[in-house]
C-alpha positions as a printed Julia matrix, in Angstrom:
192×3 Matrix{Float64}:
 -71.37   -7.63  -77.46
 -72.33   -5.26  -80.2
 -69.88   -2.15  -80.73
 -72.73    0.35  -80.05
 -73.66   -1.5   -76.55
 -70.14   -0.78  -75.66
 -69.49    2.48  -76.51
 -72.93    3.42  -74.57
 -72.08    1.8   -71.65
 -68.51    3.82  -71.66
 -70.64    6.49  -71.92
 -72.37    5.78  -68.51
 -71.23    7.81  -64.94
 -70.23    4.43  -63.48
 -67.8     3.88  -65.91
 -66.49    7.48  -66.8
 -63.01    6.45  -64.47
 -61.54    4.29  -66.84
 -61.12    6.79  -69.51
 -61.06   10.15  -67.91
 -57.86   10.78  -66.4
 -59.38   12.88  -63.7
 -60.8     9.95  -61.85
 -57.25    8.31  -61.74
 -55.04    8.53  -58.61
 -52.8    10.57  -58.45
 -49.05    9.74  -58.55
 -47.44   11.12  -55.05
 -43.83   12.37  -56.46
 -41.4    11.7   -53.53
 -38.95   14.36  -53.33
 -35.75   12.36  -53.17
 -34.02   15.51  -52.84
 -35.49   16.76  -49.62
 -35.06   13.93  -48.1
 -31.4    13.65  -49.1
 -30.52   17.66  -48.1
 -31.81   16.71  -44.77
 -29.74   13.73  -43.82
 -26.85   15.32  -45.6
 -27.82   17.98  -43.43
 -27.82   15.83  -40.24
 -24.6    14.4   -40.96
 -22.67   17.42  -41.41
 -24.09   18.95  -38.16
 -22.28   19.94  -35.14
 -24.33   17.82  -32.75
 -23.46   14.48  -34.87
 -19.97   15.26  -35.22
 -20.26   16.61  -31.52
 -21.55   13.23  -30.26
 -18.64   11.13  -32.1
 -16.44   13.08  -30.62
 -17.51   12.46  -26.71
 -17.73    8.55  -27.9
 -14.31    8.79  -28.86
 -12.97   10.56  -25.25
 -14.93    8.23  -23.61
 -13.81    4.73  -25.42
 -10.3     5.97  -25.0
 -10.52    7.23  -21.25
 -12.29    3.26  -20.58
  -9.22    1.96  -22.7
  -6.71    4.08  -20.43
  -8.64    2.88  -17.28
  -8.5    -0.61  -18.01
  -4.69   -0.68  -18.5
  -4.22    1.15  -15.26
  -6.22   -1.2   -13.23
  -4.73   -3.99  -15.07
  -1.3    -2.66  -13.61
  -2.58   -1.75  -10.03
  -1.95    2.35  -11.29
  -4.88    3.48  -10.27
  -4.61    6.94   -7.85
  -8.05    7.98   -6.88
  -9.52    4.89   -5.76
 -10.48    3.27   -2.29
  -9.18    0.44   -1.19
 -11.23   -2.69    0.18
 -11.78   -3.38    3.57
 -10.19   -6.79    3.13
  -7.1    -4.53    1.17
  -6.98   -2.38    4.33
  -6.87   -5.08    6.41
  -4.09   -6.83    4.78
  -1.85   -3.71    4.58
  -1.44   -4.06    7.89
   1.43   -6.67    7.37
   4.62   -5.29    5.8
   5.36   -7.0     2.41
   8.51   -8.4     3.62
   7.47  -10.11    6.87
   9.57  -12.65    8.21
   8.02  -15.86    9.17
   9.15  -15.6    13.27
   7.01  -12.56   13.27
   4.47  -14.28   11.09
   4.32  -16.65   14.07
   3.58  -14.34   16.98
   1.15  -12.76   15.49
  -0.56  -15.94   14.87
   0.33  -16.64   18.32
  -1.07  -13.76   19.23
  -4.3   -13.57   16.7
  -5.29  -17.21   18.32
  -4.79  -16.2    21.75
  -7.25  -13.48   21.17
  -9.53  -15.64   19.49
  -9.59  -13.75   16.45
  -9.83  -16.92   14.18
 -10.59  -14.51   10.85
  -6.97  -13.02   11.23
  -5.76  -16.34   12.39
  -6.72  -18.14    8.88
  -5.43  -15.49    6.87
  -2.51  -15.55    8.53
  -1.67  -19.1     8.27
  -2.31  -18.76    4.63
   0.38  -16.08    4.33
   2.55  -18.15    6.69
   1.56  -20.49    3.18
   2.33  -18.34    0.79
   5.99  -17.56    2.21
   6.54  -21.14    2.97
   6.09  -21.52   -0.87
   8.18  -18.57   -1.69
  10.72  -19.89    0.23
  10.45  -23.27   -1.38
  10.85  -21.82   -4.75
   7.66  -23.03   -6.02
   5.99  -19.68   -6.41
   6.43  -16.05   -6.37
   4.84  -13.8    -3.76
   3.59  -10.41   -4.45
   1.27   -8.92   -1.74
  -0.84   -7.87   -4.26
  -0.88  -10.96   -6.54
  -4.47  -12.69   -6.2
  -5.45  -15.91   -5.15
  -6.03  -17.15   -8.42
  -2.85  -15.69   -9.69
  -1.22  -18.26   -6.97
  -3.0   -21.06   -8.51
  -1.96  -20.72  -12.14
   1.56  -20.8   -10.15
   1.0   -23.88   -8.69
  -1.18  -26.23  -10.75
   1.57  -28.36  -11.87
   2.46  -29.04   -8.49
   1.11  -32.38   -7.28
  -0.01  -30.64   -4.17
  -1.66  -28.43   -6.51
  -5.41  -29.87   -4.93
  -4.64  -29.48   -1.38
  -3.69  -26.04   -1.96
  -6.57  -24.82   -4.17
  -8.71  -26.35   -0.84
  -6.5   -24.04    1.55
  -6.73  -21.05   -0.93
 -10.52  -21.77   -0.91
 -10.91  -21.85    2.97
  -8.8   -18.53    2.89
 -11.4   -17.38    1.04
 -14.44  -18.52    2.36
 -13.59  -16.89    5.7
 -11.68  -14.18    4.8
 -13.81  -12.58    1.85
 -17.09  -14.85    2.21
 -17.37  -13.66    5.73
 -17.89  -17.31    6.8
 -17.69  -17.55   10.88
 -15.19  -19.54   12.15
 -15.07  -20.61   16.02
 -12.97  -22.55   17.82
 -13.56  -26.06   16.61
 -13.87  -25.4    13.0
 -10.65  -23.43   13.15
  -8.91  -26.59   14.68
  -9.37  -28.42   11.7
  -8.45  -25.17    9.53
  -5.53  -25.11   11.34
  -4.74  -29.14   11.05
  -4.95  -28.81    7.02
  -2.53  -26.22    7.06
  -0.14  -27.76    9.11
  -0.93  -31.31    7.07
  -0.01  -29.14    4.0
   3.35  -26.69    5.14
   4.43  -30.51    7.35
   4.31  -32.28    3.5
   4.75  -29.56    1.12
């Protein structure tokens, strides 16, 4: 293409943009420096430092209320029904009385206290035995981890687990069912 054809054709409207620095965008300048001034801004507010503040109360009030429940310390809290229930017998029941009031519980037909007494009458049996400590407020699994080198260690994970099937699981128990609840205790305290 001959110089002259060139430089007319530059010359044209339709091509005016590639040499007239009018028709070229525009660079948009981004103003680094606002934007830093406002988060350095945000960061030194009140509300930020504010907000880590109330995480920090909070994360150590759920750090102090962990190791109180973890050591029964709590003050302000209810108690269970099954809790309520079970302070009923003193901590350092003797297993005569144990026995009339499984006398009576079963006389009365009240085969939810009858269960959960004859797996206290258990538990004391075992304390007695030396093969566990009892604590009233010890759990069942607690019991367990006590006993699982014991080779009875089966049959009493099944008794703990009837305990608390009817007990907690609110499982009915009527006469006949709590004849053979009864027999696997007795099987169990007889060869334990």
């Amino acid at each position: 293409m001959p110089v002259q054809q060139i430089d007319s054709l530059k010359a044209l409207k339709e091509f005016r943009y590639a040499n007239d620095p009018a028709y070229w965008p525009k660079k948009v300048e981004v103003k680094n420096e606002q934007q830093l001034d406002w988060l350095e801004s945000f960061l030194k507010s009140g509300w930020l430092k504010l907000f880590f503040y109330v995480l920090l109360i909070l994360f150590l009030g759920f750090i102090l209320y962990r190791i109180l429940s973890e050591r029964n310390l709590l003050l302000f809290t209810k108690k269970s029904k099954a809790r309520k229930k079970t302070a009923g017998t003193p901590a350092g029941i003797q297993e005569p009385d144990l026995d009339q009031l499984l006398n009576s519980a079963e006389a009365m037909k009240d085969y939810h206290e009858s269960v959960r007494l004859q797996y206290l009458k258990t538990l004391l049996l075992l304390k007695r035995k030396g093969l566990l400590e009892y604590h009233p407020e010890w759990t069942n699994a607690r019991y367990l981890q006590q006993f699982r080198k014991h080779q009875k260690f089966e049959q009493f994970r099944q008794l703990s687990r009837i305990y608390e099937y009817v007990c907690y699981g609110g499982f009915p128990a009527d006469a006949a069912k709590y004849q053979v609840i009864k027999q696997e205790f007795s099987n169990f305290q007889q060869t334990v």
